[in-house]
mmCIF file of C-alpha atoms in Angstrom:
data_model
loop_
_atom_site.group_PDB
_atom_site.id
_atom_site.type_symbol
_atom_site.label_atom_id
_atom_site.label_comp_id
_atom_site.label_asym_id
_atom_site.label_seq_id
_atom_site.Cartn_x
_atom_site.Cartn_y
_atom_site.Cartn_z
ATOM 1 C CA UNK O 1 0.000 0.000 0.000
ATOM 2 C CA UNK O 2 1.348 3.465 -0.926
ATOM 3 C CA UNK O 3 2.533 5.385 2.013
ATOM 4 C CA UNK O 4 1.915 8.876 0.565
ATOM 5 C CA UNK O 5 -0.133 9.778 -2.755
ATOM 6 C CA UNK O 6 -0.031 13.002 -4.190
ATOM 7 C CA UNK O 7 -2.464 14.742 -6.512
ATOM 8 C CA UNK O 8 -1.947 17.083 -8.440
ATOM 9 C CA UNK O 9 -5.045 19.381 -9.479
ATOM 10 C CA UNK O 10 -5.483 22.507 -11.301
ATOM 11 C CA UNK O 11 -8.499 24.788 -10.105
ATOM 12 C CA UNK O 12 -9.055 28.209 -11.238
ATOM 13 C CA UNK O 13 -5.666 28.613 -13.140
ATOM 14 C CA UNK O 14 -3.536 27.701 -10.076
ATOM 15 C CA UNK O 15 -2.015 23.888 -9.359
ATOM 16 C CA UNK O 16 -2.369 22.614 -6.155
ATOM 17 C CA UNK O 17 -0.815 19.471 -4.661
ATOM 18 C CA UNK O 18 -3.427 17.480 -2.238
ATOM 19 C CA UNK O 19 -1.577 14.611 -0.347
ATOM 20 C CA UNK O 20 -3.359 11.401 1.005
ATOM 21 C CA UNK O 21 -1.467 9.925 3.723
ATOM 22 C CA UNK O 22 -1.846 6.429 4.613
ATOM 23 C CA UNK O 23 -3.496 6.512 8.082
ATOM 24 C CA UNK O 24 -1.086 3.665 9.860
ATOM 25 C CA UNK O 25 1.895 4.589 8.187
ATOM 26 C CA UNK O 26 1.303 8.163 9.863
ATOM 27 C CA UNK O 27 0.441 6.260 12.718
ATOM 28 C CA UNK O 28 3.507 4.581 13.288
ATOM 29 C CA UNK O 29 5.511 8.032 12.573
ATOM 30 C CA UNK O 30 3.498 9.723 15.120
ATOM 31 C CA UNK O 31 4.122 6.936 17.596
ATOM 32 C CA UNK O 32 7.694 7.493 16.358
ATOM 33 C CA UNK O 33 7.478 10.952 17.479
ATOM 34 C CA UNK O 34 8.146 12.204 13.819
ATOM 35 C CA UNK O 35 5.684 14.718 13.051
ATOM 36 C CA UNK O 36 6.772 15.794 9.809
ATOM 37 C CA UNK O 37 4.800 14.087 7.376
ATOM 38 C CA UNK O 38 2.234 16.054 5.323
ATOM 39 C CA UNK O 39 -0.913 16.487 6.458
ATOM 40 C CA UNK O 40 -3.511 14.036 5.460
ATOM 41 C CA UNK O 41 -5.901 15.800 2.146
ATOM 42 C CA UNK O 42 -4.219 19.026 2.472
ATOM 43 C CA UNK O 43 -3.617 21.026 -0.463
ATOM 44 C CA UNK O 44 -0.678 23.272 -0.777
ATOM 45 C CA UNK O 45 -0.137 25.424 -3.554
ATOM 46 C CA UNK O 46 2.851 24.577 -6.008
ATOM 47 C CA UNK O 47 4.378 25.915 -9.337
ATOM 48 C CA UNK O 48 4.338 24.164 -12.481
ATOM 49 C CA UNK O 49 7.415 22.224 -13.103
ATOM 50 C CA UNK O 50 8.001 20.870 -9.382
ATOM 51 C CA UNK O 51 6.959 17.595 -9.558
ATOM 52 C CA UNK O 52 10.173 16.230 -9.043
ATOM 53 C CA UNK O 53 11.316 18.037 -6.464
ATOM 54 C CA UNK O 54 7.910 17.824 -4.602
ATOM 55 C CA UNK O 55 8.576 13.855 -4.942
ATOM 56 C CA UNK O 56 12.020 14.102 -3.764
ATOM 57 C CA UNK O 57 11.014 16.020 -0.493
ATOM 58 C CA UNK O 58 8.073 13.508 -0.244
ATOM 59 C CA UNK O 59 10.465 10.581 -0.464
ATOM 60 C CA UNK O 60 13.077 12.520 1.844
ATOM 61 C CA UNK O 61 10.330 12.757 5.030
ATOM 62 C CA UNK O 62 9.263 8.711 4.053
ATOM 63 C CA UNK O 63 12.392 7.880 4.445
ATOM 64 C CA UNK O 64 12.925 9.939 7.904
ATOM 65 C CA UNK O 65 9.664 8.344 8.740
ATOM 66 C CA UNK O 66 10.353 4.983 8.306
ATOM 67 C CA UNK O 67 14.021 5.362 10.252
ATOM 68 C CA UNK O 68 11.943 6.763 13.479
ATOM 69 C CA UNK O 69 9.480 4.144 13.050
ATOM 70 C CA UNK O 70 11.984 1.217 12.844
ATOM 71 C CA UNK O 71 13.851 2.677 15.489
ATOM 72 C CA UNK O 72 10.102 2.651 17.808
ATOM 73 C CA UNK O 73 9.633 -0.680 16.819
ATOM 74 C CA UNK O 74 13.144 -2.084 17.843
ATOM 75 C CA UNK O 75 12.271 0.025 21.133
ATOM 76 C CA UNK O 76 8.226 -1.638 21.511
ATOM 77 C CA UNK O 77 10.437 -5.089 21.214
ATOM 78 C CA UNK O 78 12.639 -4.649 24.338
ATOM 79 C CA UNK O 79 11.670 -7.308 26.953
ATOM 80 C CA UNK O 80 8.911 -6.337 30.118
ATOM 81 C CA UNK O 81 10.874 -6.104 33.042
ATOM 82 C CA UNK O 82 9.760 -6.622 37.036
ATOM 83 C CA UNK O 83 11.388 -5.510 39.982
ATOM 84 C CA UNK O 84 10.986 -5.953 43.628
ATOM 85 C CA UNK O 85 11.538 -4.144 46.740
ATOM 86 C CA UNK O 86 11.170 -5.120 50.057
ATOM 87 C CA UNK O 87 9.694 -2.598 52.319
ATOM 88 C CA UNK O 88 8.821 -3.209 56.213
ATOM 89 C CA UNK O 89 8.538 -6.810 55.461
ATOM 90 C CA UNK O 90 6.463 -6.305 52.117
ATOM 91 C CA UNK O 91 6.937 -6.934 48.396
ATOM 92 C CA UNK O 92 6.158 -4.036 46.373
ATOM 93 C CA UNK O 93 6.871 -4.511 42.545
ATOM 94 C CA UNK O 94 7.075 -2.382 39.755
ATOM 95 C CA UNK O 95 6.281 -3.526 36.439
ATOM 96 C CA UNK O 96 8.166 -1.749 33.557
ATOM 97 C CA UNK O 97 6.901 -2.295 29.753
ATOM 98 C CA UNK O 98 7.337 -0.395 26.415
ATOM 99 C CA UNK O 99 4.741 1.588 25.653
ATOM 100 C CA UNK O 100 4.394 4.441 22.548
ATOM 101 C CA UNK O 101 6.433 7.594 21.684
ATOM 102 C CA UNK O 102 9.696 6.135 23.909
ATOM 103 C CA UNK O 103 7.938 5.561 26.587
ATOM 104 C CA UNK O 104 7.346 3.346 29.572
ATOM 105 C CA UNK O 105 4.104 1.625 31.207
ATOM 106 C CA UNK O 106 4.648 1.297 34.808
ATOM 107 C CA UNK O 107 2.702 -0.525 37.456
ATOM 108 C CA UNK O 108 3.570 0.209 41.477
ATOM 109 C CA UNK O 109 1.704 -2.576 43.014
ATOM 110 C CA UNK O 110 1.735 -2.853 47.146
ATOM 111 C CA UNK O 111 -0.197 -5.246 48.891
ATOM 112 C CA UNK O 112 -3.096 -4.512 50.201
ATOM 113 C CA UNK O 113 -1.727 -5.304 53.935
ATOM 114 C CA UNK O 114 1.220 -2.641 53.619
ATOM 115 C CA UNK O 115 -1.901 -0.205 52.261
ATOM 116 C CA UNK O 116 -3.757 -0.993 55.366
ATOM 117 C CA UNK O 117 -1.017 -0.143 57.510
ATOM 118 C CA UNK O 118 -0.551 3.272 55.577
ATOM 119 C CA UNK O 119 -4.050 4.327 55.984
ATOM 120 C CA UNK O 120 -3.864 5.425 52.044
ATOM 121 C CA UNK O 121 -1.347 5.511 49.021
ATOM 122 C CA UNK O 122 -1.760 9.122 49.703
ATOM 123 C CA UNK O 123 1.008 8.490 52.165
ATOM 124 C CA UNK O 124 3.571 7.154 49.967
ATOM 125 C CA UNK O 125 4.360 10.437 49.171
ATOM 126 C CA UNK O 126 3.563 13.160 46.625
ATOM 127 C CA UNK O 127 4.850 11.468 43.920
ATOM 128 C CA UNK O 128 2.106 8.706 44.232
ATOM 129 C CA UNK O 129 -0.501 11.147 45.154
ATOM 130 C CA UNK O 130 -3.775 10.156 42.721
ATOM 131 C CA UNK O 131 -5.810 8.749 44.887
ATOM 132 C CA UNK O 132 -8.349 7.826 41.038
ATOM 133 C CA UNK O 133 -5.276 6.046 39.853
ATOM 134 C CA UNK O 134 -4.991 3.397 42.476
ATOM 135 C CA UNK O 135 -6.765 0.239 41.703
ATOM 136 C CA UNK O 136 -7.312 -2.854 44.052
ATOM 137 C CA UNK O 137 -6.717 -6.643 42.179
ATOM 138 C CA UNK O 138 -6.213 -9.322 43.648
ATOM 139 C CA UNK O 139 -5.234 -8.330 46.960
ATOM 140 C CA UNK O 140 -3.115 -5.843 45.713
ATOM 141 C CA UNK O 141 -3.102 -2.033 45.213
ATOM 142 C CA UNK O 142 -1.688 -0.877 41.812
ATOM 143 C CA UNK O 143 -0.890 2.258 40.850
ATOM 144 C CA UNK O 144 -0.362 2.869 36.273
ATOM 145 C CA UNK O 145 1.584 5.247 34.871
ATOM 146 C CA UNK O 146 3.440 6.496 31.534
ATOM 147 C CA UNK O 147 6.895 7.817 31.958
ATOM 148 C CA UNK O 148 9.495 8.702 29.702
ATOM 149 C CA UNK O 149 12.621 7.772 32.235
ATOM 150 C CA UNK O 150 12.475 4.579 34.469
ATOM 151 C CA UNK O 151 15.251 4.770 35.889
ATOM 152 C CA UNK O 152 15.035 7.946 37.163
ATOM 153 C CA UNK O 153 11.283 7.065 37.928
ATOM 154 C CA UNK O 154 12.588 3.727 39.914
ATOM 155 C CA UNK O 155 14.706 6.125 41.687
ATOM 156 C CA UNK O 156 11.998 8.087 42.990
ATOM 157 C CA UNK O 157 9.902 5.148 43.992
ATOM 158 C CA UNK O 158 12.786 3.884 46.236
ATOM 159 C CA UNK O 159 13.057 6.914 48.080
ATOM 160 C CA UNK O 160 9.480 6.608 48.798
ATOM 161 C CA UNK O 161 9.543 3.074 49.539
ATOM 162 C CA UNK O 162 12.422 4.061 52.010
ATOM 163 C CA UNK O 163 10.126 6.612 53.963
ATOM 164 C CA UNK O 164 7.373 4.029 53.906
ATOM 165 C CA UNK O 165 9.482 1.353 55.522
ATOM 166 C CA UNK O 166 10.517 3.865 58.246
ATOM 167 C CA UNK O 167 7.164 4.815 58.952
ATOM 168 C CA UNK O 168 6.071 1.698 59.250
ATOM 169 C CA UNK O 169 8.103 0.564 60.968
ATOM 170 C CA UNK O 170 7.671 3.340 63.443
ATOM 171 C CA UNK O 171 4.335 2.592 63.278
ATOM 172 C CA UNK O 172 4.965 -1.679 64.112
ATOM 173 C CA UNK O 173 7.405 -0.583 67.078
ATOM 174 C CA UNK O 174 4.433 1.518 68.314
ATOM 175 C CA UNK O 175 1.554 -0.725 68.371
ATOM 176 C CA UNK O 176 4.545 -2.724 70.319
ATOM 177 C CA UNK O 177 3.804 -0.904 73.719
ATOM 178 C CA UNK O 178 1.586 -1.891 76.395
ATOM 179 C CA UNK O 179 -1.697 -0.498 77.366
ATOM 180 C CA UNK O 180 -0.819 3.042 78.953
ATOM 181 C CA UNK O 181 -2.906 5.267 81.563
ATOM 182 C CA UNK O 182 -2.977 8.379 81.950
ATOM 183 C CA UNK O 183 -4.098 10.747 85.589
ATOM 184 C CA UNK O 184 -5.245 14.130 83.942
ATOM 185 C CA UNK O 185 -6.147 17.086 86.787
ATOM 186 C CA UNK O 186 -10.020 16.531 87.756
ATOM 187 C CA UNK O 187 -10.041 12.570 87.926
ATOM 188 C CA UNK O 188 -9.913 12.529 84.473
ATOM 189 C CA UNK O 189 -8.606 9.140 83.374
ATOM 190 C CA UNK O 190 -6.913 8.051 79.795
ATOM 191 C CA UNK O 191 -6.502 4.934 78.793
ATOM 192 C CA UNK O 192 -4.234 4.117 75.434
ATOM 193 C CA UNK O 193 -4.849 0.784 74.288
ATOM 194 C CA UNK O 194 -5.055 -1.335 70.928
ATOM 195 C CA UNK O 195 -7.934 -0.756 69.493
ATOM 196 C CA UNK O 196 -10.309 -3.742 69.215
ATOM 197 C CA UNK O 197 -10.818 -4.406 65.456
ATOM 198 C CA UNK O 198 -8.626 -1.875 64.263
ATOM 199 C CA UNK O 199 -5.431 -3.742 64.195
ATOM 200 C CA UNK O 200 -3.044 -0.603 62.869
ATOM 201 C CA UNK O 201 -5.107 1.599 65.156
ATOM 202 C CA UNK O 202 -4.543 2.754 68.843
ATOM 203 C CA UNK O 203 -7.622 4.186 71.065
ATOM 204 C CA UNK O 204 -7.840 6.975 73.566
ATOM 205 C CA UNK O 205 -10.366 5.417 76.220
ATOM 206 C CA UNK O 206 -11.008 9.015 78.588
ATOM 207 C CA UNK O 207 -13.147 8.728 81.430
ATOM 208 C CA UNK O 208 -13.824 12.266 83.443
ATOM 209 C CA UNK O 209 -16.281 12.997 86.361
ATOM 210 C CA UNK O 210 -19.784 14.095 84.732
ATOM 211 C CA UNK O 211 -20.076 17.418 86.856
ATOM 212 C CA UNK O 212 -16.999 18.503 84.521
ATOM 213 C CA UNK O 213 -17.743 18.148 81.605
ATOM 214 C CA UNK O 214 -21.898 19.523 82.407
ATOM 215 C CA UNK O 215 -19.777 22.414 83.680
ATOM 216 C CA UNK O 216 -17.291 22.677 80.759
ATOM 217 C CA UNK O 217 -20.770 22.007 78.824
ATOM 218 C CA UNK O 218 -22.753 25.023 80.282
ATOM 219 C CA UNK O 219 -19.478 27.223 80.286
ATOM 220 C CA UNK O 220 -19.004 26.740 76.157
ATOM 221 C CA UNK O 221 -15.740 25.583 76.664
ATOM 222 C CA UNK O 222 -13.962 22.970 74.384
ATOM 223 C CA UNK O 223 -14.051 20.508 76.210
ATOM 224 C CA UNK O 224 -17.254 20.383 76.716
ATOM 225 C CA UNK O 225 -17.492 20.519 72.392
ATOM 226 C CA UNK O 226 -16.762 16.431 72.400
ATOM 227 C CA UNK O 227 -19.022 13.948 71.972
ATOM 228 C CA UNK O 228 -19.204 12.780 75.532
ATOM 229 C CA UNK O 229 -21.072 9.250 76.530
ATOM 230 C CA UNK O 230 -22.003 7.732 79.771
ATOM 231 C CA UNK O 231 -19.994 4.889 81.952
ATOM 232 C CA UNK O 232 -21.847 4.602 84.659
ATOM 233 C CA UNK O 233 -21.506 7.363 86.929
ATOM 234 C CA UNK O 234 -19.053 9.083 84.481
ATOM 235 C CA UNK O 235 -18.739 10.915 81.357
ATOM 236 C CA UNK O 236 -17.012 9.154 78.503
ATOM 237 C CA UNK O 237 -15.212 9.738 75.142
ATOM 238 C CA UNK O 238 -13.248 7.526 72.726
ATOM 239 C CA UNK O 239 -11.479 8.228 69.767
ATOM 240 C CA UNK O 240 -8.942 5.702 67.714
ATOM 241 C CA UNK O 241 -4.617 7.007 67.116
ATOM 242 C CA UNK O 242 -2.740 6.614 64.481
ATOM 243 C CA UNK O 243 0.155 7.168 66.193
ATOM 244 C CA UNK O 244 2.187 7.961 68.313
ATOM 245 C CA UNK O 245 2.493 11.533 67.920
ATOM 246 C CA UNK O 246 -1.325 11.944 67.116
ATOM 247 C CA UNK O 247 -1.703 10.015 70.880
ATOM 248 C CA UNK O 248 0.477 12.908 72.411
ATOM 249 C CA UNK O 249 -1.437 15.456 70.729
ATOM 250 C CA UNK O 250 -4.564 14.209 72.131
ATOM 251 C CA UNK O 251 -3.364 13.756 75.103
ATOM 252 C CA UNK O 252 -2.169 17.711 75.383
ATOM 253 C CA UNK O 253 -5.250 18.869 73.716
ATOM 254 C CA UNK O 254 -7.307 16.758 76.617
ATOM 255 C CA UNK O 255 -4.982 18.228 79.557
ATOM 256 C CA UNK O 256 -5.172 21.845 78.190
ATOM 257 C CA UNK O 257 -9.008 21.655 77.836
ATOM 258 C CA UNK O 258 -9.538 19.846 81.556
ATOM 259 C CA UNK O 259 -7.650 22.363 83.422
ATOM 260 C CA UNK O 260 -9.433 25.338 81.254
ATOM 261 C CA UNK O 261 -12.453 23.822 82.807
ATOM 262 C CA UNK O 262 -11.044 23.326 86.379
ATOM 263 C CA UNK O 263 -10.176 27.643 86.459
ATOM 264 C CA UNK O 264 -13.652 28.318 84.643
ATOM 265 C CA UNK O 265 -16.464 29.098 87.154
ATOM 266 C CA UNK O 266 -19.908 30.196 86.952
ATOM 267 C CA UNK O 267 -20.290 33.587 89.098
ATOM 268 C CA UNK O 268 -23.637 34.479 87.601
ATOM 269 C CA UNK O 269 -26.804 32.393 86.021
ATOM 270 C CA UNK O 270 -30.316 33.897 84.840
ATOM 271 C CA UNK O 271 -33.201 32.344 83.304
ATOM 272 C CA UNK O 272 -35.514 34.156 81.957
ATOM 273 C CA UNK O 273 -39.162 33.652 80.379
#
């Protein structure tokens, strides 16, 4: 099949040249990333006489064409490649394949367990960031993209990785400790244990005397804001941790708010109809 045709038509005393461009073969050059080709029906004036030189240029970008495009296809036919990293006791692989205009097709898959323990790929870092382009399969998480550089993409993927593993592992060493408790001012207890069903979780457990938090309540103070239970005689509020440094900031938000309420009193109260 001819690559390029040319026609040459005269219309209102003026010759024209209208080139019809096989569709794949300007396929494959655009895959190529050689954009030079003539446009597919477009007519371009010309001056009698030119034929031959038109051809020659014709020939001239065929030829550039089909040295880009045999240079894609040797590219298409290098072999898929898989590596593996181990992070925090994981395997995360990343699946490199050829894919158009020089470039790659890569798949980040973690399992779903190392997900679980990061809350969200979210945290893998901003390079990973697109939370639409994470897909679950087969217990997996997998994350596509289309790069021009893998190695320099690898690269970027191992730093992550490394941060990952470190927080994880923070995380693992954390979930480590025993149950902790707490004596805030007031008789306000906190317990920090594992949380029931949430195994990468934590939970703040915070028992407090009902009068204080009524008071703290009545006084529109903050801590009187939470969503406070009952436990029998006592007031009671849960939340789960991450954590450890989201249990410490609970734990200071909690003290600052109790002894807020312990110097708040009420010097004054009206109703009135």
């Amino acid at each position: 099949m001819d690559k390029i045709k040319i026609n040459l038509v005269n219309s209102n005393g003026k010759l024209y040249a209208v080139f019809h461009v096989n569709p794949q073969f300007a396929s494959k050059a655009y895959w190529a990333g050689y954009h030079d080709l003539p446009r597919d029906e477009k007519r371009v004036e010309v001056k009698p006489g030119c034929e031959e030189q038109l051809i020659a240029e014709v020939k001239a970008k065929i030829v550039a064409a089909e040295a880009a495009i045999a240079k894609h296809e040797e590219f298409m036919s290098l072999p898929e490649e898989t590596r593996t990293l181990e992070v925090a006791g994981h395997k995360v692989t990343v699946h490199f394949e050829p894919w158009y205009y020089f470039s790659w097709h890569v798949e980040v898959s973690i399992p779903s367990a190392m997900k679980d323990e990061l809350d969200s790929p979210s945290l893998l870092g901003k390079n990973f960031d697109d939370e639409d382009g994470w897909q679950t399969r087969d217990y997996s998480f997998t994350l596509s993209k289309i790069v021009k550089d893998k190695e320099e993409y690898f690269e970027r993927i191992q730093e992550e990785m490394s941060k990952a593993a470190k927080r994880i592992e923070a995380l693992q060493e954390w979930r480590l400790q025993p149950v902790q408790n707490y004596e805030l001012p007031g008789g306000v207890q906190v317990t920090i244990s594992p949380h029931k069903h949430w195994t990468s979780h934590y939970e703040a457990d915070v028992i407090a005397p009902k009068a204080l938090i009524e008071k703290a309540k009545a006084c529109g103070l903050k801590l009187g804001e939470r969503t406070w239970g009952t436990k029998d005689e006592h007031a009671r509020w849960w939340c789960p941790l991450r954590d450890e440094a989201e249990a410490a900031r609970v734990l200071g938000e909690l003290r600052s708010e109790v002894e807020e309420a312990l110097a708040t009193e009420i010097v004054a109260q009206y109703s009135v109809n």
